[in-house]
Amino acid sequence: MDNAAPVTGTVTAIRGAVLDVRLGTAALPRIDEALEIDPDGPDRLIAEVQSHLDAASVRAIALQPVGGIRRGTQVRATGGPVMVPVGEAVLGRVLDVLGAVQDRGPKLPEDTERWPIHRAPPQLSGQTAATTVFETGIKVIDLLIPLAQGGKAGMFGGAGVGKTVLLMELIRAMVERYRGISVFAGIGERLREGHELLSDMHESGVLPRTCLVFGQMNEPPGARWRVGLTALTVAEFFRDARHTDVLLLIDNVFRFVQAGSEVSGLLGRLPSRVGYQPTLASEVAALQERITSVAGAAITAVEAVYVPADDFTDPAVTAISGHLDSIIMLSREMAAEGMYPAIDPLASASVLLDAAVVGAEHERTAAAVRAALARYRDLRDVIALLGMEELGAQDRLVVNRARRLQRFLTQPFMVTEAFTGSAGRSVPLAQTLRGCRAILDGEADAWPEAALYMIGDIDEARARATQGAPA
């Protein structure tokens, strides 16, 4: 900012988290510029300009609770967007949308570098394609929905189908193989979820290389709307300034859209499809287009996406899915059958499942597994009505192998050991492929289905079948 006198004004109206501000200057603050409300008082808060009302007034959205603010309260324009701390100092810390420490630890050093939360994505010419497969140790993902290092993967599902559990397992699985920085964005998180995540990261020893940024459910919509940009700014610093690979985890992107819808309504904008904000597509793009890779460093994003009422045609869901490389669909039907992780193998997809990327053998095995599961799904109604006896010999064989494949792709997670009593498993991709080929070739035809349920590799299933698996 130059040496000119700061732009000042006063609050003229307060409607929830929305503030109208009259400024005594013709040079109004720009859209997305930060305002300090009551800058010299004990209740100083930050708001962000969202629209120009007239030649001397702006409308802003508060990023903090507005308690104590009244008409006539002094306002000062900062001359730029919200600035948040970045760098080594934020690793191992819990921050809010403004970068303030929330873990009851010491304050960040005064000389901590700060970056603006609104930044342009890298130039297209400087971006690199994501074609390196990132193994997770989760069988169904590595086989049918391979993730890309430097790509974006989304986990879609309704309430209670296991999005957060799968995300936490991916954190644990990836950190074992990951030597970069992790940034977690908790958008609209419950306090309990935040405590559990913090405890798990502390116990697993990954917290010193992780920054957690939370905008909790009880915070104003403006905070939940911008917390994803704060986390992304931290990730961009390590990518652009330190040339380090970054793992960005977002839970939950739908709540980012939901907060934007609340903000849009508070600002008086007319709603669009299904009541969403008219700026839905541009808001999602502003977040997603910054998650990309450049030469020498990558941001790999794994995003949980709540699906309202299990409606996968919801405008928010379709807007988010259009930016992703891998789409992991979680199924309530699979969860009801006890098939965990409850991933629908036929509805999920990945752009990396191509022979040029994963190899011809992997692609052939994945295609054969999909074909068997698809045929089984087609025949389920016939089986329910008439029984297996009415199927032809070939169809009975396909169904038997598909049921064994379905059970082989289940897996106990390490993050659920305390609840299930079963030790978690991490399975290398080569072992997953070997197991699926063995089942497709008929090696497991005589084994009880229970021998393949909630196990690691095919050798464990063989041992259980030999010993006599429980029914």
GROMACS .gro file of C-alpha atoms in nm:
model
  471
    1MET     CA    1   0.000   0.000   0.000
    2ASP     CA    2   0.127   0.355  -0.076
    3ASN     CA    3   0.183   0.633   0.179
    4ALA     CA    4  -0.156   0.798   0.120
    5ALA     CA    5  -0.388   0.834   0.418
    6PRO     CA    6  -0.587   0.515   0.481
    7VAL     CA    7  -0.946   0.504   0.355
    8THR     CA    8  -1.183   0.524   0.652
    9GLY     CA    9  -1.558   0.522   0.706
   10THR     CA   10  -1.838   0.404   0.931
   11VAL     CA   11  -2.084   0.116   0.952
   12THR     CA   12  -2.431   0.227   0.838
   13ALA     CA   13  -2.625  -0.102   0.858
   14ILE     CA   14  -2.585  -0.452   1.002
   15ARG     CA   15  -2.789  -0.750   0.885
   16GLY     CA   16  -2.646  -1.065   1.038
   17ALA     CA   17  -2.298  -1.110   0.894
   18VAL     CA   18  -2.353  -0.842   0.627
   19LEU     CA   19  -2.230  -0.488   0.689
   20ASP     CA   20  -2.299  -0.175   0.488
   21VAL     CA   21  -2.013   0.073   0.513
   22ARG     CA   22  -2.000   0.437   0.402
   23LEU     CA   23  -1.653   0.563   0.321
   24GLY     CA   24  -1.546   0.922   0.304
   25THR     CA   25  -1.364   0.896  -0.028
   26ALA     CA   26  -1.435   0.858  -0.396
   27ALA     CA   27  -1.181   0.573  -0.425
   28LEU     CA   28  -1.381   0.277  -0.296
   29PRO     CA   29  -1.203  -0.040  -0.184
   30ARG     CA   30  -1.192  -0.311  -0.448
   31ILE     CA   31  -1.404  -0.627  -0.441
   32ASP     CA   32  -1.248  -0.888  -0.206
   33GLU     CA   33  -1.049  -0.619  -0.024
   34ALA     CA   34  -1.036  -0.655   0.354
   35LEU     CA   35  -1.187  -0.399   0.591
   36GLU     CA   36  -1.100  -0.358   0.958
   37ILE     CA   37  -1.413  -0.288   1.164
   38ASP     CA   38  -1.346  -0.098   1.489
   39PRO     CA   39  -0.973  -0.110   1.410
   40ASP     CA   40  -0.861   0.055   1.734
   41GLY     CA   41  -1.115  -0.114   1.963
   42PRO     CA   42  -1.110  -0.441   2.157
   43ASP     CA   43  -1.358  -0.609   1.920
   44ARG     CA   44  -1.169  -0.549   1.594
   45LEU     CA   45  -1.293  -0.778   1.319
   46ILE     CA   46  -1.223  -0.835   0.952
   47ALA     CA   47  -1.482  -0.810   0.675
   48GLU     CA   48  -1.446  -0.853   0.299
   49VAL     CA   49  -1.594  -0.619   0.039
   50GLN     CA   50  -1.848  -0.797  -0.183
   51SER     CA   51  -2.023  -0.518  -0.374
   52HIS     CA   52  -2.030  -0.142  -0.436
   53LEU     CA   53  -2.367   0.007  -0.342
   54ASP     CA   54  -2.307   0.360  -0.469
   55ALA     CA   55  -2.026   0.608  -0.518
   56ALA     CA   56  -1.943   0.615  -0.146
   57SER     CA   57  -2.075   0.288   0.004
   58VAL     CA   58  -1.983  -0.080  -0.004
   59ARG     CA   59  -2.141  -0.399   0.126
   60ALA     CA   60  -1.911  -0.642   0.307
   61ILE     CA   61  -1.936  -0.989   0.462
   62ALA     CA   62  -1.788  -1.037   0.809
   63LEU     CA   63  -1.539  -1.320   0.858
   64GLN     CA   64  -1.583  -1.314   1.236
   65PRO     CA   65  -1.880  -1.281   1.475
   66VAL     CA   66  -2.023  -0.927   1.467
   67GLY     CA   67  -2.121  -0.908   1.833
   68GLY     CA   68  -2.047  -0.563   1.973
   69ILE     CA   69  -2.049  -0.389   1.634
   70ARG     CA   70  -2.311  -0.115   1.587
   71ARG     CA   71  -2.400   0.160   1.344
   72GLY     CA   72  -2.139   0.433   1.350
   73THR     CA   73  -1.852   0.195   1.430
   74GLN     CA   74  -1.531   0.307   1.263
   75VAL     CA   75  -1.400   0.120   0.957
   76ARG     CA   76  -1.060   0.127   0.790
   77ALA     CA   77  -0.972  -0.023   0.451
   78THR     CA   78  -0.655  -0.231   0.453
   79GLY     CA   79  -0.570  -0.166   0.089
   80GLY     CA   80  -0.557  -0.533  -0.006
   81PRO     CA   81  -0.711  -0.877   0.049
   82VAL     CA   82  -0.694  -1.080   0.369
   83MET     CA   83  -0.333  -1.180   0.439
   84VAL     CA   84  -0.258  -1.508   0.618
   85PRO     CA   85   0.066  -1.652   0.760
   86VAL     CA   86   0.253  -1.911   0.554
   87GLY     CA   87   0.579  -2.101   0.579
   88GLU     CA   88   0.749  -2.332   0.825
   89ALA     CA   89   0.600  -2.149   1.124
   90VAL     CA   90   0.246  -2.275   1.048
   91LEU     CA   91   0.344  -2.645   1.036
   92GLY     CA   92   0.210  -2.837   1.331
   93ARG     CA   93  -0.036  -2.558   1.409
   94VAL     CA   94  -0.414  -2.516   1.396
   95LEU     CA   95  -0.528  -2.190   1.231
   96ASP     CA   96  -0.857  -2.017   1.157
   97VAL     CA   97  -0.964  -1.840   0.838
   98LEU     CA   98  -0.755  -1.532   0.924
   99GLY     CA   99  -0.447  -1.734   1.019
  100ALA     CA  100  -0.487  -1.684   1.394
  101VAL     CA  101  -0.358  -1.970   1.609
  102GLN     CA  102  -0.635  -2.185   1.759
  103ASP     CA  103  -0.437  -2.461   1.933
  104ARG     CA  104  -0.363  -2.271   2.256
  105GLY     CA  105   0.005  -2.270   2.166
  106PRO     CA  106   0.239  -1.970   2.136
  107LYS     CA  107   0.168  -1.698   1.883
  108LEU     CA  108   0.337  -1.714   1.546
  109PRO     CA  109   0.658  -1.511   1.516
  110GLU     CA  110   0.606  -1.147   1.420
  111ASP     CA  111   0.823  -1.189   1.110
  112THR     CA  112   0.613  -1.477   0.968
  113GLU     CA  113   0.559  -1.422   0.597
  114ARG     CA  114   0.201  -1.350   0.487
  115TRP     CA  115   0.032  -1.412   0.153
  116PRO     CA  116  -0.307  -1.293   0.022
  117ILE     CA  117  -0.586  -1.553   0.014
  118HIS     CA  118  -0.698  -1.433  -0.330
  119ARG     CA  119  -0.439  -1.535  -0.589
  120ALA     CA  120  -0.450  -1.619  -0.959
  121PRO     CA  121  -0.383  -1.981  -1.060
  122PRO     CA  122  -0.052  -2.057  -1.235
  123GLN     CA  123  -0.036  -1.980  -1.605
  124LEU     CA  124  -0.155  -2.271  -1.817
  125SER     CA  125   0.184  -2.285  -1.990
  126GLY     CA  126   0.351  -2.344  -1.651
  127GLN     CA  127   0.121  -2.624  -1.537
  128THR     CA  128   0.216  -2.990  -1.569
  129ALA     CA  129  -0.011  -3.289  -1.634
  130ALA     CA  130  -0.080  -3.533  -1.352
  131THR     CA  131   0.008  -3.879  -1.488
  132THR     CA  132   0.190  -4.041  -1.194
  133VAL     CA  133  -0.022  -4.293  -1.003
  134PHE     CA  134  -0.029  -4.243  -0.629
  135GLU     CA  135  -0.067  -4.576  -0.448
  136THR     CA  136  -0.281  -4.565  -0.134
  137GLY     CA  137  -0.275  -4.928  -0.018
  138ILE     CA  138  -0.658  -4.936  -0.043
  139LYS     CA  139  -0.741  -5.218  -0.284
  140VAL     CA  140  -1.056  -5.090  -0.453
  141ILE     CA  141  -0.907  -4.742  -0.507
  142ASP     CA  142  -0.571  -4.858  -0.642
  143LEU     CA  143  -0.737  -5.111  -0.874
  144LEU     CA  144  -1.037  -4.925  -1.014
  145ILE     CA  145  -0.995  -4.555  -0.926
  146PRO     CA  146  -0.620  -4.482  -0.929
  147LEU     CA  147  -0.533  -4.142  -0.786
  148ALA     CA  148  -0.297  -3.901  -0.959
  149GLN     CA  149  -0.003  -3.738  -0.789
  150GLY     CA  150  -0.070  -3.372  -0.853
  151GLY     CA  151  -0.435  -3.438  -0.937
  152LYS     CA  152  -0.769  -3.385  -0.770
  153ALA     CA  153  -0.978  -3.670  -0.630
  154GLY     CA  154  -1.325  -3.633  -0.485
  155MET     CA  155  -1.514  -3.865  -0.251
  156PHE     CA  156  -1.890  -3.825  -0.302
  157GLY     CA  157  -2.149  -3.964  -0.064
  158GLY     CA  158  -2.449  -3.883   0.150
  159ALA     CA  159  -2.449  -3.860   0.528
  160GLY     CA  160  -2.314  -4.161   0.717
  161VAL     CA  161  -2.156  -4.361   0.434
  162GLY     CA  162  -1.795  -4.314   0.547
  163LYS     CA  163  -1.648  -4.008   0.372
  164THR     CA  164  -1.458  -3.877   0.674
  165VAL     CA  165  -1.334  -4.224   0.776
  166LEU     CA  166  -1.206  -4.288   0.423
  167LEU     CA  167  -1.042  -3.944   0.416
  168MET     CA  168  -0.866  -4.013   0.747
  169GLU     CA  169  -0.748  -4.351   0.618
  170LEU     CA  170  -0.613  -4.182   0.305
  171ILE     CA  171  -0.427  -3.933   0.526
  172ARG     CA  172  -0.266  -4.219   0.716
  173ALA     CA  173  -0.197  -4.423   0.402
  174MET     CA  174  -0.055  -4.132   0.206
  175VAL     CA  175   0.163  -3.990   0.480
  176GLU     CA  176   0.346  -4.323   0.503
  177ARG     CA  177   0.450  -4.277   0.139
  178TYR     CA  178   0.449  -3.899   0.129
  179ARG     CA  179   0.756  -3.690   0.203
  180GLY     CA  180   0.604  -3.349   0.141
  181ILE     CA  181   0.376  -3.116   0.336
  182SER     CA  182   0.014  -3.186   0.428
  183VAL     CA  183  -0.249  -2.912   0.460
  184PHE     CA  184  -0.594  -2.997   0.595
  185ALA     CA  185  -0.891  -2.766   0.535
  186GLY     CA  186  -1.183  -2.833   0.767
  187ILE     CA  187  -1.479  -2.649   0.613
  188GLY     CA  188  -1.780  -2.652   0.841
  189GLU     CA  189  -1.621  -2.920   1.061
  190ARG     CA  190  -1.780  -3.041   1.381
  191LEU     CA  191  -1.569  -2.978   1.689
  192ARG     CA  192  -1.556  -3.353   1.760
  193GLU     CA  193  -1.419  -3.427   1.412
  194GLY     CA  194  -1.150  -3.166   1.453
  195HIS     CA  195  -1.040  -3.307   1.789
  196GLU     CA  196  -1.028  -3.663   1.651
  197LEU     CA  197  -0.824  -3.558   1.349
  198LEU     CA  198  -0.580  -3.360   1.562
  199SER     CA  199  -0.536  -3.652   1.803
  200ASP     CA  200  -0.485  -3.904   1.521
  201MET     CA  201  -0.226  -3.685   1.351
  202HIS     CA  202  -0.043  -3.629   1.679
  203GLU     CA  203  -0.035  -4.002   1.758
  204SER     CA  204   0.081  -4.099   1.408
  205GLY     CA  205   0.364  -3.844   1.417
  206VAL     CA  206   0.258  -3.656   1.104
  207LEU     CA  207   0.147  -3.335   1.277
  208PRO     CA  208   0.490  -3.162   1.256
  209ARG     CA  209   0.463  -3.169   0.874
  210THR     CA  210   0.095  -3.070   0.864
  211CYS     CA  211  -0.098  -2.743   0.887
  212LEU     CA  212  -0.464  -2.761   0.987
  213VAL     CA  213  -0.702  -2.478   0.896
  214PHE     CA  214  -1.054  -2.488   1.037
  215GLY     CA  215  -1.372  -2.293   0.976
  216GLN     CA  216  -1.612  -2.465   1.211
  217MET     CA  217  -1.988  -2.508   1.185
  218ASN     CA  218  -2.060  -2.246   1.450
  219GLU     CA  219  -1.861  -1.975   1.271
  220PRO     CA  220  -2.014  -1.711   1.041
  221PRO     CA  221  -2.076  -1.815   0.678
  222GLY     CA  222  -1.801  -1.580   0.562
  223ALA     CA  223  -1.541  -1.775   0.761
  224ARG     CA  224  -1.661  -2.111   0.624
  225TRP     CA  225  -1.667  -1.962   0.275
  226ARG     CA  226  -1.305  -1.843   0.281
  227VAL     CA  227  -1.131  -2.105   0.494
  228GLY     CA  228  -1.061  -2.321   0.188
  229LEU     CA  229  -0.876  -2.032   0.026
  230THR     CA  230  -0.669  -1.984   0.342
  231ALA     CA  231  -0.560  -2.350   0.340
  232LEU     CA  232  -0.493  -2.335  -0.034
  233THR     CA  233  -0.273  -2.028   0.012
  234VAL     CA  234  -0.060  -2.217   0.266
  235ALA     CA  235  -0.030  -2.506   0.018
  236GLU     CA  236   0.063  -2.270  -0.268
  237PHE     CA  237   0.345  -2.119  -0.064
  238PHE     CA  238   0.516  -2.456  -0.022
  239ARG     CA  239   0.456  -2.540  -0.390
  240ASP     CA  240   0.572  -2.206  -0.535
  241ALA     CA  241   0.826  -2.075  -0.283
  242ARG     CA  242   0.968  -2.401  -0.142
  243HIS     CA  243   0.909  -2.624  -0.450
  244THR     CA  244   0.775  -2.897  -0.222
  245ASP     CA  245   0.501  -3.149  -0.297
  246VAL     CA  246   0.187  -3.078  -0.097
  247LEU     CA  247  -0.105  -3.301  -0.001
  248LEU     CA  248  -0.421  -3.091   0.034
  249LEU     CA  249  -0.715  -3.252   0.214
  250ILE     CA  250  -1.054  -3.081   0.217
  251ASP     CA  251  -1.348  -3.190   0.429
  252ASN     CA  252  -1.605  -3.089   0.308
  253VAL     CA  253  -1.626  -2.905  -0.025
  254PHE     CA  254  -2.006  -2.907  -0.022
  255ARG     CA  255  -2.000  -2.694   0.293
  256PHE     CA  256  -1.791  -2.441   0.099
  257VAL     CA  257  -2.073  -2.422  -0.156
  258GLN     CA  258  -2.330  -2.411   0.124
  259ALA     CA  259  -2.151  -2.120   0.291
  260GLY     CA  260  -2.136  -1.938  -0.044
  261SER     CA  261  -2.511  -1.988  -0.079
  262GLU     CA  262  -2.566  -1.837   0.266
  263VAL     CA  263  -2.346  -1.540   0.179
  264SER     CA  264  -2.529  -1.491  -0.152
  265GLY     CA  265  -2.865  -1.486   0.026
  266LEU     CA  266  -2.740  -1.240   0.288
  267LEU     CA  267  -2.618  -1.011   0.011
  268GLY     CA  268  -2.966  -1.012  -0.146
  269ARG     CA  269  -2.880  -1.199  -0.467
  270LEU     CA  270  -3.159  -1.390  -0.638
  271PRO     CA  271  -3.109  -1.766  -0.606
  272SER     CA  272  -3.045  -1.985  -0.909
  273ARG     CA  273  -3.104  -2.358  -0.969
  274VAL     CA  274  -3.231  -2.550  -0.665
  275GLY     CA  275  -3.180  -2.239  -0.455
  276TYR     CA  276  -2.803  -2.222  -0.504
  277GLN     CA  277  -2.618  -1.895  -0.558
  278PRO     CA  278  -2.600  -1.766  -0.918
  279THR     CA  279  -2.219  -1.756  -0.885
  280LEU     CA  280  -2.190  -2.128  -0.800
  281ALA     CA  281  -1.979  -2.230  -1.100
  282SER     CA  282  -1.736  -1.938  -1.073
  283GLU     CA  283  -1.690  -1.984  -0.696
  284VAL     CA  284  -1.610  -2.354  -0.733
  285ALA     CA  285  -1.374  -2.279  -1.023
  286ALA     CA  286  -1.194  -2.008  -0.823
  287LEU     CA  287  -1.105  -2.273  -0.564
  288GLN     CA  288  -1.042  -2.573  -0.789
  289GLU     CA  289  -0.837  -2.404  -1.062
  290ARG     CA  290  -0.570  -2.306  -0.809
  291ILE     CA  291  -0.517  -2.671  -0.715
  292THR     CA  292  -0.264  -2.768  -0.979
  293SER     CA  293   0.093  -2.878  -1.039
  294VAL     CA  294   0.388  -2.682  -1.170
  295ALA     CA  295   0.732  -2.797  -1.275
  296GLY     CA  296   0.910  -2.948  -0.976
  297ALA     CA  297   0.620  -2.943  -0.729
  298ALA     CA  298   0.260  -3.063  -0.710
  299ILE     CA  299  -0.050  -3.009  -0.501
  300THR     CA  300  -0.237  -3.338  -0.470
  301ALA     CA  301  -0.593  -3.280  -0.348
  302VAL     CA  302  -0.832  -3.526  -0.188
  303GLU     CA  303  -1.174  -3.372  -0.130
  304ALA     CA  304  -1.475  -3.510   0.054
  305VAL     CA  305  -1.805  -3.399  -0.100
  306TYR     CA  306  -2.137  -3.440   0.080
  307VAL     CA  307  -2.420  -3.535  -0.158
  308PRO     CA  308  -2.750  -3.387  -0.034
  309ALA     CA  309  -3.029  -3.648  -0.016
  310ASP     CA  310  -2.802  -3.888  -0.212
  311ASP     CA  311  -2.886  -3.686  -0.527
  312PHE     CA  312  -2.580  -3.705  -0.750
  313THR     CA  313  -2.746  -3.469  -1.004
  314ASP     CA  314  -2.744  -3.185  -0.750
  315PRO     CA  315  -2.596  -2.869  -0.913
  316ALA     CA  316  -2.327  -2.836  -0.646
  317VAL     CA  317  -2.216  -3.196  -0.694
  318THR     CA  318  -2.198  -3.167  -1.072
  319ALA     CA  319  -2.013  -2.833  -1.049
  320ILE     CA  320  -1.745  -2.987  -0.825
  321SER     CA  321  -1.712  -3.317  -1.015
  322GLY     CA  322  -1.630  -3.138  -1.339
  323HIS     CA  323  -1.292  -3.032  -1.198
  324LEU     CA  324  -1.176  -3.372  -1.069
  325ASP     CA  325  -0.943  -3.640  -1.211
  326SER     CA  326  -1.075  -3.924  -0.994
  327ILE     CA  327  -1.432  -3.961  -0.867
  328ILE     CA  328  -1.493  -4.198  -0.576
  329MET     CA  329  -1.865  -4.262  -0.528
  330LEU     CA  330  -1.973  -4.397  -0.192
  331SER     CA  331  -2.289  -4.606  -0.191
  332ARG     CA  332  -2.545  -4.633   0.088
  333GLU     CA  333  -2.644  -4.975  -0.051
  334MET     CA  334  -2.284  -5.100  -0.022
  335ALA     CA  335  -2.265  -4.966   0.334
  336ALA     CA  336  -2.592  -5.141   0.425
  337GLU     CA  337  -2.443  -5.471   0.301
  338GLY     CA  338  -2.130  -5.418   0.514
  339MET     CA  339  -1.902  -5.376   0.212
  340TYR     CA  340  -1.649  -5.129   0.351
  341PRO     CA  341  -1.507  -4.911   0.213
  342ALA     CA  342  -1.855  -4.853   0.068
  343ILE     CA  343  -1.725  -4.749  -0.274
  344ASP     CA  344  -1.944  -4.816  -0.577
  345PRO     CA  345  -1.693  -4.963  -0.826
  346LEU     CA  346  -1.919  -4.905  -1.126
  347ALA     CA  347  -2.013  -4.543  -1.056
  348SER     CA  348  -1.656  -4.440  -0.967
  349ALA     CA  349  -1.406  -4.341  -1.233
  350SER     CA  350  -1.052  -4.215  -1.288
  351VAL     CA  351  -0.888  -4.061  -1.592
  352LEU     CA  352  -0.569  -4.251  -1.502
  353LEU     CA  353  -0.721  -4.595  -1.563
  354ASP     CA  354  -0.562  -4.617  -1.904
  355ALA     CA  355  -0.306  -4.863  -2.037
  356ALA     CA  356  -0.072  -4.577  -2.128
  357VAL     CA  357  -0.059  -4.474  -1.761
  358VAL     CA  358  -0.115  -4.781  -1.543
  359GLY     CA  359  -0.003  -5.049  -1.788
  360ALA     CA  360  -0.192  -5.301  -2.001
  361GLU     CA  361  -0.207  -5.570  -1.731
  362HIS     CA  362  -0.364  -5.337  -1.474
  363GLU     CA  363  -0.617  -5.207  -1.727
  364ARG     CA  364  -0.715  -5.562  -1.836
  365THR     CA  365  -0.759  -5.678  -1.477
  366ALA     CA  366  -0.965  -5.371  -1.384
  367ALA     CA  367  -1.185  -5.414  -1.693
  368ALA     CA  368  -1.247  -5.781  -1.613
  369VAL     CA  369  -1.336  -5.698  -1.252
  370ARG     CA  370  -1.576  -5.425  -1.364
  371ALA     CA  371  -1.737  -5.655  -1.620
  372ALA     CA  372  -1.795  -5.928  -1.361
  373LEU     CA  373  -1.942  -5.684  -1.107
  374ALA     CA  374  -2.162  -5.523  -1.373
  375ARG     CA  375  -2.299  -5.861  -1.483
  376TYR     CA  376  -2.371  -5.953  -1.121
  377ARG     CA  377  -2.559  -5.626  -1.072
  378ASP     CA  378  -2.766  -5.692  -1.386
  379LEU     CA  379  -2.863  -6.037  -1.256
  380ARG     CA  380  -2.945  -5.942  -0.897
  381ASP     CA  381  -3.315  -5.887  -0.966
  382VAL     CA  382  -3.341  -6.223  -1.140
  383ILE     CA  383  -3.166  -6.394  -0.849
  384ALA     CA  384  -3.393  -6.221  -0.596
  385LEU     CA  385  -3.707  -6.333  -0.781
  386LEU     CA  386  -3.615  -6.678  -0.913
  387GLY     CA  387  -3.298  -6.783  -0.731
  388MET     CA  388  -2.954  -6.883  -0.854
  389GLU     CA  389  -3.088  -7.214  -0.990
  390GLU     CA  390  -3.259  -7.036  -1.281
  391LEU     CA  391  -2.932  -6.890  -1.411
  392GLY     CA  392  -2.726  -7.057  -1.680
  393ALA     CA  393  -2.399  -7.227  -1.587
  394GLN     CA  394  -2.188  -6.939  -1.720
  395ASP     CA  395  -2.392  -6.676  -1.537
  396ARG     CA  396  -2.373  -6.875  -1.212
  397LEU     CA  397  -1.995  -6.887  -1.247
  398VAL     CA  398  -1.975  -6.510  -1.311
  399VAL     CA  399  -2.200  -6.434  -1.012
  400ASN     CA  400  -1.997  -6.656  -0.778
  401ARG     CA  401  -1.672  -6.492  -0.882
  402ALA     CA  402  -1.821  -6.142  -0.869
  403ARG     CA  403  -1.940  -6.198  -0.512
  404ARG     CA  404  -1.590  -6.310  -0.415
  405LEU     CA  405  -1.437  -6.009  -0.590
  406GLN     CA  406  -1.678  -5.782  -0.407
  407ARG     CA  407  -1.571  -5.926  -0.073
  408PHE     CA  408  -1.201  -5.929  -0.163
  409LEU     CA  409  -1.220  -5.554  -0.230
  410THR     CA  410  -1.337  -5.490   0.127
  411GLN     CA  411  -1.063  -5.396   0.370
  412PRO     CA  412  -1.024  -5.319   0.743
  413PHE     CA  413  -0.889  -4.969   0.804
  414MET     CA  414  -0.620  -4.872   1.050
  415VAL     CA  415  -0.819  -4.571   1.171
  416THR     CA  416  -1.108  -4.797   1.274
  417GLU     CA  417  -0.905  -5.054   1.466
  418ALA     CA  418  -1.027  -4.919   1.802
  419PHE     CA  419  -1.391  -4.963   1.696
  420THR     CA  420  -1.379  -5.292   1.503
  421GLY     CA  421  -1.106  -5.480   1.688
  422SER     CA  422  -0.960  -5.582   1.351
  423ALA     CA  423  -0.608  -5.481   1.255
  424GLY     CA  424  -0.597  -5.253   0.952
  425ARG     CA  425  -0.443  -5.367   0.625
  426SER     CA  426  -0.247  -5.185   0.358
  427VAL     CA  427  -0.214  -5.384   0.035
  428PRO     CA  428   0.039  -5.307  -0.242
  429LEU     CA  429  -0.109  -5.271  -0.589
  430ALA     CA  430   0.080  -5.576  -0.716
  431GLN     CA  431  -0.084  -5.793  -0.449
  432THR     CA  432  -0.428  -5.649  -0.532
  433LEU     CA  433  -0.383  -5.736  -0.899
  434ARG     CA  434  -0.258  -6.085  -0.814
  435GLY     CA  435  -0.558  -6.149  -0.590
  436CYS     CA  436  -0.812  -6.029  -0.846
  437ARG     CA  437  -0.655  -6.239  -1.121
  438ALA     CA  438  -0.662  -6.546  -0.896
  439ILE     CA  439  -1.035  -6.499  -0.830
  440LEU     CA  440  -1.110  -6.432  -1.197
  441ASP     CA  441  -0.916  -6.748  -1.294
  442GLY     CA  442  -1.129  -6.957  -1.058
  443GLU     CA  443  -0.873  -7.029  -0.786
  444ALA     CA  444  -1.119  -6.915  -0.515
  445ASP     CA  445  -1.430  -7.085  -0.658
  446ALA     CA  446  -1.437  -7.347  -0.382
  447TRP     CA  447  -1.348  -7.110  -0.101
  448PRO     CA  448  -1.623  -6.982   0.130
  449GLU     CA  449  -1.708  -6.619   0.059
  450ALA     CA  450  -1.634  -6.527   0.420
  451ALA     CA  451  -1.269  -6.619   0.364
  452LEU     CA  452  -1.231  -6.316   0.135
  453TYR     CA  453  -1.421  -6.064   0.350
  454MET     CA  454  -1.228  -5.789   0.532
  455ILE     CA  455  -0.879  -5.921   0.459
  456GLY     CA  456  -0.554  -5.800   0.307
  457ASP     CA  457  -0.399  -5.998   0.021
  458ILE     CA  458  -0.509  -6.325  -0.141
  459ASP     CA  459  -0.263  -6.528   0.069
  460GLU     CA  460  -0.458  -6.432   0.382
  461ALA     CA  461  -0.779  -6.547   0.213
  462ARG     CA  462  -0.616  -6.877   0.115
  463ALA     CA  463  -0.503  -6.934   0.473
  464ARG     CA  464  -0.851  -6.860   0.606
  465ALA     CA  465  -1.011  -7.093   0.352
  466THR     CA  466  -0.768  -7.372   0.449
  467GLN     CA  467  -0.837  -7.326   0.819
  468GLY     CA  468  -1.210  -7.291   0.762
  469ALA     CA  469  -1.343  -6.934   0.757
  470PRO     CA  470  -1.638  -6.851   0.981
  471ALA     CA  471  -1.973  -6.855   0.803
   0.00000   0.00000   0.00000
